[in-house]
Amino acid sequence: MTKNYLKIWYILFDVVGSAAAWTLFCIYPAKDVGLEFLRAGATFEFDGKFYASLVFFVLFWLALFIVAGFYNNLYRKSRLKEFTKSVGYTFVGTVVIFFILLLDDSLATYNDNFSIIGSMFILELTFTYFPRLVLTTGTIRKIHRRIIGFPTIIVGNGFKALQVYRELEAEKKSQGFRFVGYIAQVNNHEDMLQSQQKRLGEMDSIAEVVKKQGVEEVILAVEGEDVSTLTRCINELLPLKVNLKAIPSMYDFLLGRVKMTGILNAPLISVSFDLMPLWQANIKRIADYTVSALAIVLLLPVSLILGIAIRCTSQGPIIFKQEKVRQYGRPFWIYKFRSMYSDDEKSGPTLSGKDDPRVTPIGRFMRKTKLDEIPNFINVLKGEMSLVGPRPERQCYIEQIVRIAPHYVHLQKVKPGITSWGQVKFGYAKNVDEMVERLKYDILYLENMSLFVDLKIIIYTILTIFKGKGL
């Protein structure tokens, strides 16, 4: 069963289950509680009102389950986590539905309201979770029996690599690793995996191997706790969206860093690239598109005035575009209202300072109020940027920054933003040294990413704009 086919089954069961839950809730003679047409003495009918509420009810739950990530990683689900997640989101959804469709101030007691919430919660949980459990259980059993497997490579070819390979291959219940080969360490003279698996390449070719072999799982088993090798490997794998696991050291055991995913499984540390809970990441994505679309429409009169002012005060295009680097190191064209004279970089790339003579008079005003970045909303709608995230840089400056601060590449885990913590706290950087100094704030943002932090950054950005101080 392919991923898309399995996803269709999950969605289909949730749609049918939610429809069945709402129908039974409406038909069930719940004494004096429920909707107006459910009250004692009222006759229930499959009329237009019912079908309208049914459509709303089903679409609501489907949207909630999508935002919550119920249809992601379908082959790697945990039944226990699935249950706790289902209970939590079903309860939250039931409360929301209650206030939208079911709240009735004329009911006699609060017990009636609790009865409504309880009935709806049990019906929705029963009709959506248990079909989902059947699908998940069937998938897990196929994985355990090695019917379903994920293309896997081991990074390393020494004793650690051989040990983890043998341990995983000997498991009675497979975790789903289907080995296609290994990546060798150049400094490891003894190749202990040569007789067990196919050698696919060395560390410098890991990204190419992953793409060519369609690898989904990578197990790091390098010798000597080589931090530089691990860092380089993770940076190479970052844009490829593979599941990365590593062998824990005794130090990790003592610090309690090893989190088991199964009682009988070999202990492996999962290296997660997810910086926000999935539901927050989905809401952030929805907010990016919604706010950007509204901003473009609402700021259209301002954009027209600025366009006329730019055209009348200096020669050159109204919209300035520049190639920068976004998530996973991919290049893109960022759009801005032109704030400099058109020959601003005739002698090569140069960063702009506070009293830069290349900035036009209208450009100075736009920079103070950040109005020059209104076209950035187009980049957000194209999926290249976010409202909040580290500011994108040009490749020539990234190369200079990485020589001083190699950890800069971690900023490429996320989409660049129109505004950022680094920009709010530090402002525009006039040279590479200031870029490196600003980097600590952007790294701090990555470690604390949340919708609340994004909201705070947006508020501070708006306050700075109204003060006319620029960023």
PDB file of N, CA, C and O in Angstrom, residues 31-94:
ATOM      1  N   LYS A  31     -33.080  13.143  25.627  1.00  0.00           N
ATOM      2  CA  LYS A  31     -34.005  13.821  26.541  1.00  0.00           C
ATOM      3  C   LYS A  31     -34.155  15.285  26.152  1.00  0.00           C
ATOM      4  O   LYS A  31     -34.630  15.607  25.071  1.00  0.00           O
ATOM      5  N   ASP A  32     -33.742  16.206  27.043  1.00  0.00           N
ATOM      6  CA  ASP A  32     -33.954  17.620  26.773  1.00  0.00           C
ATOM      7  C   ASP A  32     -32.663  18.341  26.394  1.00  0.00           C
ATOM      8  O   ASP A  32     -32.540  19.556  26.567  1.00  0.00           O
ATOM      9  N   VAL A  33     -31.691  17.625  25.937  1.00  0.00           N
ATOM     10  CA  VAL A  33     -30.426  18.275  25.602  1.00  0.00           C
ATOM     11  C   VAL A  33     -30.158  18.158  24.111  1.00  0.00           C
ATOM     12  O   VAL A  33     -30.677  17.278  23.433  1.00  0.00           O
ATOM     13  N   GLY A  34     -29.339  19.054  23.623  1.00  0.00           N
ATOM     14  CA  GLY A  34     -28.954  18.995  22.217  1.00  0.00           C
ATOM     15  C   GLY A  34     -29.401  20.224  21.467  1.00  0.00           C
ATOM     16  O   GLY A  34     -29.695  21.261  22.044  1.00  0.00           O
ATOM     17  N   LEU A  35     -29.412  20.098  20.165  1.00  0.00           N
ATOM     18  CA  LEU A  35     -29.849  21.214  19.339  1.00  0.00           C
ATOM     19  C   LEU A  35     -31.348  21.432  19.480  1.00  0.00           C
ATOM     20  O   LEU A  35     -32.055  20.595  20.012  1.00  0.00           O
ATOM     21  N   GLU A  36     -31.801  22.527  18.951  1.00  0.00           N
ATOM     22  CA  GLU A  36     -33.213  22.874  19.090  1.00  0.00           C
ATOM     23  C   GLU A  36     -34.115  21.781  18.537  1.00  0.00           C
ATOM     24  O   GLU A  36     -35.126  21.428  19.139  1.00  0.00           O
ATOM     25  N   PHE A  37     -33.735  21.185  17.403  1.00  0.00           N
ATOM     26  CA  PHE A  37     -34.589  20.163  16.809  1.00  0.00           C
ATOM     27  C   PHE A  37     -34.403  18.801  17.481  1.00  0.00           C
ATOM     28  O   PHE A  37     -35.005  17.820  17.084  1.00  0.00           O
ATOM     29  N   LEU A  38     -33.510  18.736  18.525  1.00  0.00           N
ATOM     30  CA  LEU A  38     -33.322  17.479  19.251  1.00  0.00           C
ATOM     31  C   LEU A  38     -34.110  17.441  20.548  1.00  0.00           C
ATOM     32  O   LEU A  38     -34.120  16.453  21.250  1.00  0.00           O
ATOM     33  N   ARG A  39     -34.750  18.539  20.918  1.00  0.00           N
ATOM     34  CA  ARG A  39     -35.429  18.624  22.203  1.00  0.00           C
ATOM     35  C   ARG A  39     -36.605  17.660  22.282  1.00  0.00           C
ATOM     36  O   ARG A  39     -37.105  17.183  21.276  1.00  0.00           O
ATOM     37  N   ALA A  40     -37.047  17.403  23.507  1.00  0.00           N
ATOM     38  CA  ALA A  40     -38.208  16.521  23.723  1.00  0.00           C
ATOM     39  C   ALA A  40     -39.409  17.066  22.959  1.00  0.00           C
ATOM     40  O   ALA A  40     -39.711  18.246  23.029  1.00  0.00           O
ATOM     41  N   GLY A  41     -40.048  16.188  22.251  1.00  0.00           N
ATOM     42  CA  GLY A  41     -41.239  16.582  21.508  1.00  0.00           C
ATOM     43  C   GLY A  41     -40.943  17.003  20.085  1.00  0.00           C
ATOM     44  O   GLY A  41     -41.845  17.131  19.268  1.00  0.00           O
ATOM     45  N   ALA A  42     -39.685  17.244  19.793  1.00  0.00           N
ATOM     46  CA  ALA A  42     -39.323  17.637  18.437  1.00  0.00           C
ATOM     47  C   ALA A  42     -39.096  16.401  17.588  1.00  0.00           C
ATOM     48  O   ALA A  42     -38.654  15.384  18.074  1.00  0.00           O
ATOM     49  N   THR A  43     -39.430  16.508  16.322  1.00  0.00           N
ATOM     50  CA  THR A  43     -39.253  15.382  15.408  1.00  0.00           C
ATOM     51  C   THR A  43     -38.015  15.624  14.548  1.00  0.00           C
ATOM     52  O   THR A  43     -37.912  16.642  13.865  1.00  0.00           O
ATOM     53  N   PHE A  44     -37.095  14.686  14.623  1.00  0.00           N
ATOM     54  CA  PHE A  44     -35.860  14.823  13.836  1.00  0.00           C
ATOM     55  C   PHE A  44     -36.125  14.465  12.380  1.00  0.00           C
ATOM     56  O   PHE A  44     -36.816  13.491  12.082  1.00  0.00           O
ATOM     57  N   GLU A  45     -35.561  15.261  11.476  1.00  0.00           N
ATOM     58  CA  GLU A  45     -35.694  14.993  10.051  1.00  0.00           C
ATOM     59  C   GLU A  45     -34.351  15.231   9.361  1.00  0.00           C
ATOM     60  O   GLU A  45     -33.565  16.086   9.781  1.00  0.00           O
ATOM     61  N   PHE A  46     -34.122  14.458   8.310  1.00  0.00           N
ATOM     62  CA  PHE A  46     -32.928  14.680   7.493  1.00  0.00           C
ATOM     63  C   PHE A  46     -33.216  15.832   6.533  1.00  0.00           C
ATOM     64  O   PHE A  46     -33.419  15.636   5.332  1.00  0.00           O
ATOM     65  N   ASP A  47     -33.209  17.028   7.072  1.00  0.00           N
ATOM     66  CA  ASP A  47     -33.545  18.205   6.267  1.00  0.00           C
ATOM     67  C   ASP A  47     -32.284  19.006   5.934  1.00  0.00           C
ATOM     68  O   ASP A  47     -31.152  18.602   6.229  1.00  0.00           O
ATOM     69  N   GLY A  48     -32.491  20.169   5.321  1.00  0.00           N
ATOM     70  CA  GLY A  48     -31.368  21.011   4.917  1.00  0.00           C
ATOM     71  C   GLY A  48     -30.520  21.466   6.081  1.00  0.00           C
ATOM     72  O   GLY A  48     -29.285  21.580   5.969  1.00  0.00           O
ATOM     73  N   LYS A  49     -31.164  21.730   7.226  1.00  0.00           N
ATOM     74  CA  LYS A  49     -30.422  22.182   8.409  1.00  0.00           C
ATOM     75  C   LYS A  49     -29.465  21.096   8.881  1.00  0.00           C
ATOM     76  O   LYS A  49     -28.315  21.373   9.251  1.00  0.00           O
ATOM     77  N   PHE A  50     -29.937  19.867   8.867  1.00  0.00           N
ATOM     78  CA  PHE A  50     -29.083  18.759   9.296  1.00  0.00           C
ATOM     79  C   PHE A  50     -27.901  18.584   8.354  1.00  0.00           C
ATOM     80  O   PHE A  50     -26.750  18.442   8.783  1.00  0.00           O
ATOM     81  N   TYR A  51     -28.158  18.594   7.037  1.00  0.00           N
ATOM     82  CA  TYR A  51     -27.077  18.364   6.079  1.00  0.00           C
ATOM     83  C   TYR A  51     -26.049  19.500   6.111  1.00  0.00           C
ATOM     84  O   TYR A  51     -24.840  19.265   5.940  1.00  0.00           O
ATOM     85  N   ALA A  52     -26.511  20.723   6.334  1.00  0.00           N
ATOM     86  CA  ALA A  52     -25.577  21.848   6.441  1.00  0.00           C
ATOM     87  C   ALA A  52     -24.667  21.676   7.659  1.00  0.00           C
ATOM     88  O   ALA A  52     -23.452  21.887   7.587  1.00  0.00           O
ATOM     89  N   SER A  53     -25.262  21.287   8.789  1.00  0.00           N
ATOM     90  CA  SER A  53     -24.465  21.078  10.000  1.00  0.00           C
ATOM     91  C   SER A  53     -23.532  19.872   9.835  1.00  0.00           C
ATOM     92  O   SER A  53     -22.415  19.865  10.356  1.00  0.00           O
ATOM     93  N   LEU A  54     -23.979  18.858   9.098  1.00  0.00           N
ATOM     94  CA  LEU A  54     -23.157  17.673   8.869  1.00  0.00           C
ATOM     95  C   LEU A  54     -21.901  18.031   8.074  1.00  0.00           C
ATOM     96  O   LEU A  54     -20.783  17.605   8.425  1.00  0.00           O
ATOM     97  N   VAL A  55     -22.081  18.806   7.011  1.00  0.00           N
ATOM     98  CA  VAL A  55     -20.939  19.216   6.190  1.00  0.00           C
ATOM     99  C   VAL A  55     -19.948  20.035   7.019  1.00  0.00           C
ATOM    100  O   VAL A  55     -18.731  19.807   6.975  1.00  0.00           O
ATOM    101  N   PHE A  56     -20.469  20.991   7.792  1.00  0.00           N
ATOM    102  CA  PHE A  56     -19.604  21.808   8.640  1.00  0.00           C
ATOM    103  C   PHE A  56     -18.857  20.942   9.640  1.00  0.00           C
ATOM    104  O   PHE A  56     -17.647  21.108   9.849  1.00  0.00           O
ATOM    105  N   PHE A  57     -19.555  20.018  10.254  1.00  0.00           N
ATOM    106  CA  PHE A  57     -18.988  19.147  11.283  1.00  0.00           C
ATOM    107  C   PHE A  57     -17.839  18.310  10.707  1.00  0.00           C
ATOM    108  O   PHE A  57     -16.744  18.240  11.286  1.00  0.00           O
ATOM    109  N   VAL A  58     -18.071  17.693   9.572  1.00  0.00           N
ATOM    110  CA  VAL A  58     -17.050  16.835   8.952  1.00  0.00           C
ATOM    111  C   VAL A  58     -15.839  17.659   8.525  1.00  0.00           C
ATOM    112  O   VAL A  58     -14.688  17.268   8.772  1.00  0.00           O
ATOM    113  N   LEU A  59     -16.073  18.799   7.880  1.00  0.00           N
ATOM    114  CA  LEU A  59     -14.961  19.640   7.430  1.00  0.00           C
ATOM    115  C   LEU A  59     -14.161  20.193   8.610  1.00  0.00           C
ATOM    116  O   LEU A  59     -12.932  20.326   8.527  1.00  0.00           O
ATOM    117  N   PHE A  60     -14.842  20.504   9.699  1.00  0.00           N
ATOM    118  CA  PHE A  60     -14.152  20.995  10.889  1.00  0.00           C
ATOM    119  C   PHE A  60     -13.168  19.960  11.412  1.00  0.00           C
ATOM    120  O   PHE A  60     -11.999  20.256  11.678  1.00  0.00           O
ATOM    121  N   TRP A  61     -13.655  18.713  11.565  1.00  0.00           N
ATOM    122  CA  TRP A  61     -12.776  17.669  12.110  1.00  0.00           C
ATOM    123  C   TRP A  61     -11.659  17.334  11.138  1.00  0.00           C
ATOM    124  O   TRP A  61     -10.511  17.079  11.563  1.00  0.00           O
ATOM    125  N   LEU A  62     -11.950  17.337   9.857  1.00  0.00           N
ATOM    126  CA  LEU A  62     -10.912  17.044   8.871  1.00  0.00           C
ATOM    127  C   LEU A  62      -9.815  18.109   8.921  1.00  0.00           C
ATOM    128  O   LEU A  62      -8.622  17.785   8.893  1.00  0.00           O
ATOM    129  N   ALA A  63     -10.216  19.373   9.025  1.00  0.00           N
ATOM    130  CA  ALA A  63      -9.238  20.464   9.123  1.00  0.00           C
ATOM    131  C   ALA A  63      -8.408  20.344  10.398  1.00  0.00           C
ATOM    132  O   ALA A  63      -7.186  20.542  10.383  1.00  0.00           O
ATOM    133  N   LEU A  64      -9.069  20.016  11.505  1.00  0.00           N
ATOM    134  CA  LEU A  64      -8.356  19.866  12.783  1.00  0.00           C
ATOM    135  C   LEU A  64      -7.347  18.733  12.717  1.00  0.00           C
ATOM    136  O   LEU A  64      -6.199  18.868  13.177  1.00  0.00           O
ATOM    137  N   PHE A  65      -7.731  17.621  12.142  1.00  0.00           N
ATOM    138  CA  PHE A  65      -6.823  16.465  12.043  1.00  0.00           C
ATOM    139  C   PHE A  65      -5.641  16.766  11.120  1.00  0.00           C
ATOM    140  O   PHE A  65      -4.530  16.288  11.357  1.00  0.00           O
ATOM    141  N   ILE A  66      -5.877  17.554  10.075  1.00  0.00           N
ATOM    142  CA  ILE A  66      -4.781  17.925   9.177  1.00  0.00           C
ATOM    143  C   ILE A  66      -3.783  18.822   9.905  1.00  0.00           C
ATOM    144  O   ILE A  66      -2.570  18.613   9.847  1.00  0.00           O
ATOM    145  N   VAL A  67      -4.303  19.837  10.594  1.00  0.00           N
ATOM    146  CA  VAL A  67      -3.438  20.752  11.342  1.00  0.00           C
ATOM    147  C   VAL A  67      -2.655  20.006  12.423  1.00  0.00           C
ATOM    148  O   VAL A  67      -1.476  20.284  12.674  1.00  0.00           O
ATOM    149  N   ALA A  68      -3.303  19.034  13.065  1.00  0.00           N
ATOM    150  CA  ALA A  68      -2.669  18.269  14.130  1.00  0.00           C
ATOM    151  C   ALA A  68      -1.647  17.265  13.607  1.00  0.00           C
ATOM    152  O   ALA A  68      -0.884  16.694  14.393  1.00  0.00           O
ATOM    153  N   GLY A  69      -1.617  17.038  12.292  1.00  0.00           N
ATOM    154  CA  GLY A  69      -0.631  16.140  11.710  1.00  0.00           C
ATOM    155  C   GLY A  69      -0.992  14.674  11.763  1.00  0.00           C
ATOM    156  O   GLY A  69      -0.107  13.811  11.733  1.00  0.00           O
ATOM    157  N   PHE A  70      -2.277  14.347  11.805  1.00  0.00           N
ATOM    158  CA  PHE A  70      -2.698  12.944  11.867  1.00  0.00           C
ATOM    159  C   PHE A  70      -2.366  12.181  10.588  1.00  0.00           C
ATOM    160  O   PHE A  70      -2.321  10.952  10.601  1.00  0.00           O
ATOM    161  N   TYR A  71      -2.143  12.897   9.488  1.00  0.00           N
ATOM    162  CA  TYR A  71      -1.897  12.213   8.221  1.00  0.00           C
ATOM    163  C   TYR A  71      -0.433  12.297   7.787  1.00  0.00           C
ATOM    164  O   TYR A  71      -0.113  12.060   6.629  1.00  0.00           O
ATOM    165  N   ASN A  72       0.446  12.623   8.728  1.00  0.00           N
ATOM    166  CA  ASN A  72       1.886  12.656   8.450  1.00  0.00           C
ATOM    167  C   ASN A  72       2.553  11.395   8.998  1.00  0.00           C
ATOM    168  O   ASN A  72       2.108  10.832  10.001  1.00  0.00           O
ATOM    169  N   ASN A  73       3.644  10.978   8.361  1.00  0.00           N
ATOM    170  CA  ASN A  73       4.424   9.825   8.831  1.00  0.00           C
ATOM    171  C   ASN A  73       3.534   8.617   9.144  1.00  0.00           C
ATOM    172  O   ASN A  73       3.605   8.033  10.235  1.00  0.00           O
ATOM    173  N   LEU A  74       2.707   8.244   8.203  1.00  0.00           N
ATOM    174  CA  LEU A  74       1.727   7.181   8.430  1.00  0.00           C
ATOM    175  C   LEU A  74       2.368   5.818   8.674  1.00  0.00           C
ATOM    176  O   LEU A  74       1.764   4.949   9.300  1.00  0.00           O
ATOM    177  N   TYR A  75       3.595   5.613   8.197  1.00  0.00           N
ATOM    178  CA  TYR A  75       4.260   4.329   8.391  1.00  0.00           C
ATOM    179  C   TYR A  75       5.104   4.303   9.664  1.00  0.00           C
ATOM    180  O   TYR A  75       5.750   3.304   9.953  1.00  0.00           O
ATOM    181  N   ARG A  76       5.107   5.395  10.401  1.00  0.00           N
ATOM    182  CA  ARG A  76       5.949   5.474  11.593  1.00  0.00           C
ATOM    183  C   ARG A  76       5.134   5.931  12.802  1.00  0.00           C
ATOM    184  O   ARG A  76       5.607   6.704  13.629  1.00  0.00           O
ATOM    185  N   LYS A  77       3.924   5.457  12.895  1.00  0.00           N
ATOM    186  CA  LYS A  77       3.045   5.855  13.983  1.00  0.00           C
ATOM    187  C   LYS A  77       3.233   4.961  15.218  1.00  0.00           C
ATOM    188  O   LYS A  77       3.500   3.770  15.089  1.00  0.00           O
ATOM    189  N   SER A  78       3.059   5.575  16.389  1.00  0.00           N
ATOM    190  CA  SER A  78       3.027   4.840  17.652  1.00  0.00           C
ATOM    191  C   SER A  78       1.578   4.786  18.120  1.00  0.00           C
ATOM    192  O   SER A  78       0.904   5.817  18.203  1.00  0.00           O
ATOM    193  N   ARG A  79       1.098   3.586  18.434  1.00  0.00           N
ATOM    194  CA  ARG A  79      -0.308   3.459  18.831  1.00  0.00           C
ATOM    195  C   ARG A  79      -0.607   4.174  20.140  1.00  0.00           C
ATOM    196  O   ARG A  79      -1.682   4.748  20.314  1.00  0.00           O
ATOM    197  N   LEU A  80       0.353   4.158  21.063  1.00  0.00           N
ATOM    198  CA  LEU A  80       0.139   4.848  22.338  1.00  0.00           C
ATOM    199  C   LEU A  80       0.073   6.361  22.125  1.00  0.00           C
ATOM    200  O   LEU A  80      -0.826   7.034  22.654  1.00  0.00           O
ATOM    201  N   LYS A  81       1.012   6.895  21.348  1.00  0.00           N
ATOM    202  CA  LYS A  81       0.993   8.330  21.066  1.00  0.00           C
ATOM    203  C   LYS A  81      -0.249   8.705  20.266  1.00  0.00           C
ATOM    204  O   LYS A  81      -0.820   9.781  20.456  1.00  0.00           O
ATOM    205  N   GLU A  82      -0.645   7.812  19.364  1.00  0.00           N
ATOM    206  CA  GLU A  82      -1.840   8.057  18.562  1.00  0.00           C
ATOM    207  C   GLU A  82      -3.079   8.177  19.452  1.00  0.00           C
ATOM    208  O   GLU A  82      -3.952   9.032  19.238  1.00  0.00           O
ATOM    209  N   PHE A  83      -3.133   7.327  20.486  1.00  0.00           N
ATOM    210  CA  PHE A  83      -4.289   7.357  21.389  1.00  0.00           C
ATOM    211  C   PHE A  83      -4.327   8.657  22.196  1.00  0.00           C
ATOM    212  O   PHE A  83      -5.363   9.331  22.260  1.00  0.00           O
ATOM    213  N   THR A  84      -3.190   9.004  22.821  1.00  0.00           N
ATOM    214  CA  THR A  84      -3.157  10.223  23.645  1.00  0.00           C
ATOM    215  C   THR A  84      -3.411  11.466  22.789  1.00  0.00           C
ATOM    216  O   THR A  84      -4.104  12.401  23.212  1.00  0.00           O
ATOM    217  N   LYS A  85      -2.874  11.443  21.574  1.00  0.00           N
ATOM    218  CA  LYS A  85      -3.082  12.566  20.658  1.00  0.00           C
ATOM    219  C   LYS A  85      -4.544  12.660  20.241  1.00  0.00           C
ATOM    220  O   LYS A  85      -5.121  13.760  20.185  1.00  0.00           O
ATOM    221  N   SER A  86      -5.162  11.524  19.969  1.00  0.00           N
ATOM    222  CA  SER A  86      -6.570  11.495  19.563  1.00  0.00           C
ATOM    223  C   SER A  86      -7.467  12.005  20.682  1.00  0.00           C
ATOM    224  O   SER A  86      -8.401  12.784  20.447  1.00  0.00           O
ATOM    225  N   VAL A  87      -7.190  11.553  21.914  1.00  0.00           N
ATOM    226  CA  VAL A  87      -7.997  11.993  23.059  1.00  0.00           C
ATOM    227  C   VAL A  87      -7.887  13.501  23.242  1.00  0.00           C
ATOM    228  O   VAL A  87      -8.892  14.205  23.410  1.00  0.00           O
ATOM    229  N   GLY A  88      -6.653  14.019  23.187  1.00  0.00           N
ATOM    230  CA  GLY A  88      -6.445  15.451  23.405  1.00  0.00           C
ATOM    231  C   GLY A  88      -7.114  16.318  22.355  1.00  0.00           C
ATOM    232  O   GLY A  88      -7.863  17.254  22.682  1.00  0.00           O
ATOM    233  N   TYR A  89      -6.879  16.000  21.091  1.00  0.00           N
ATOM    234  CA  TYR A  89      -7.439  16.833  20.022  1.00  0.00           C
ATOM    235  C   TYR A  89      -8.946  16.651  19.883  1.00  0.00           C
ATOM    236  O   TYR A  89      -9.654  17.601  19.524  1.00  0.00           O
ATOM    237  N   THR A  90      -9.443  15.442  20.159  1.00  0.00           N
ATOM    238  CA  THR A  90     -10.894  15.240  20.098  1.00  0.00           C
ATOM    239  C   THR A  90     -11.592  16.044  21.184  1.00  0.00           C
ATOM    240  O   THR A  90     -12.667  16.616  20.957  1.00  0.00           O
ATOM    241  N   PHE A  91     -10.983  16.113  22.364  1.00  0.00           N
ATOM    242  CA  PHE A  91     -11.583  16.904  23.450  1.00  0.00           C
ATOM    243  C   PHE A  91     -11.600  18.388  23.086  1.00  0.00           C
ATOM    244  O   PHE A  91     -12.621  19.067  23.243  1.00  0.00           O
ATOM    245  N   VAL A  92     -10.468  18.889  22.586  1.00  0.00           N
ATOM    246  CA  VAL A  92     -10.402  20.301  22.205  1.00  0.00           C
ATOM    247  C   VAL A  92     -11.411  20.600  21.100  1.00  0.00           C
ATOM    248  O   VAL A  92     -12.152  21.588  21.161  1.00  0.00           O
ATOM    249  N   GLY A  93     -11.464  19.727  20.089  1.00  0.00           N
ATOM    250  CA  GLY A  93     -12.406  19.924  18.990  1.00  0.00           C
ATOM    251  C   GLY A  93     -13.851  19.874  19.446  1.00  0.00           C
ATOM    252  O   GLY A  93     -14.692  20.648  18.966  1.00  0.00           O
ATOM    253  N   THR A  94     -14.147  18.973  20.384  1.00  0.00           N
ATOM    254  CA  THR A  94     -15.519  18.851  20.902  1.00  0.00           C
ATOM    255  C   THR A  94     -15.951  20.127  21.609  1.00  0.00           C
ATOM    256  O   THR A  94     -17.088  20.597  21.444  1.00  0.00           O
TER     257      THR A  94
END
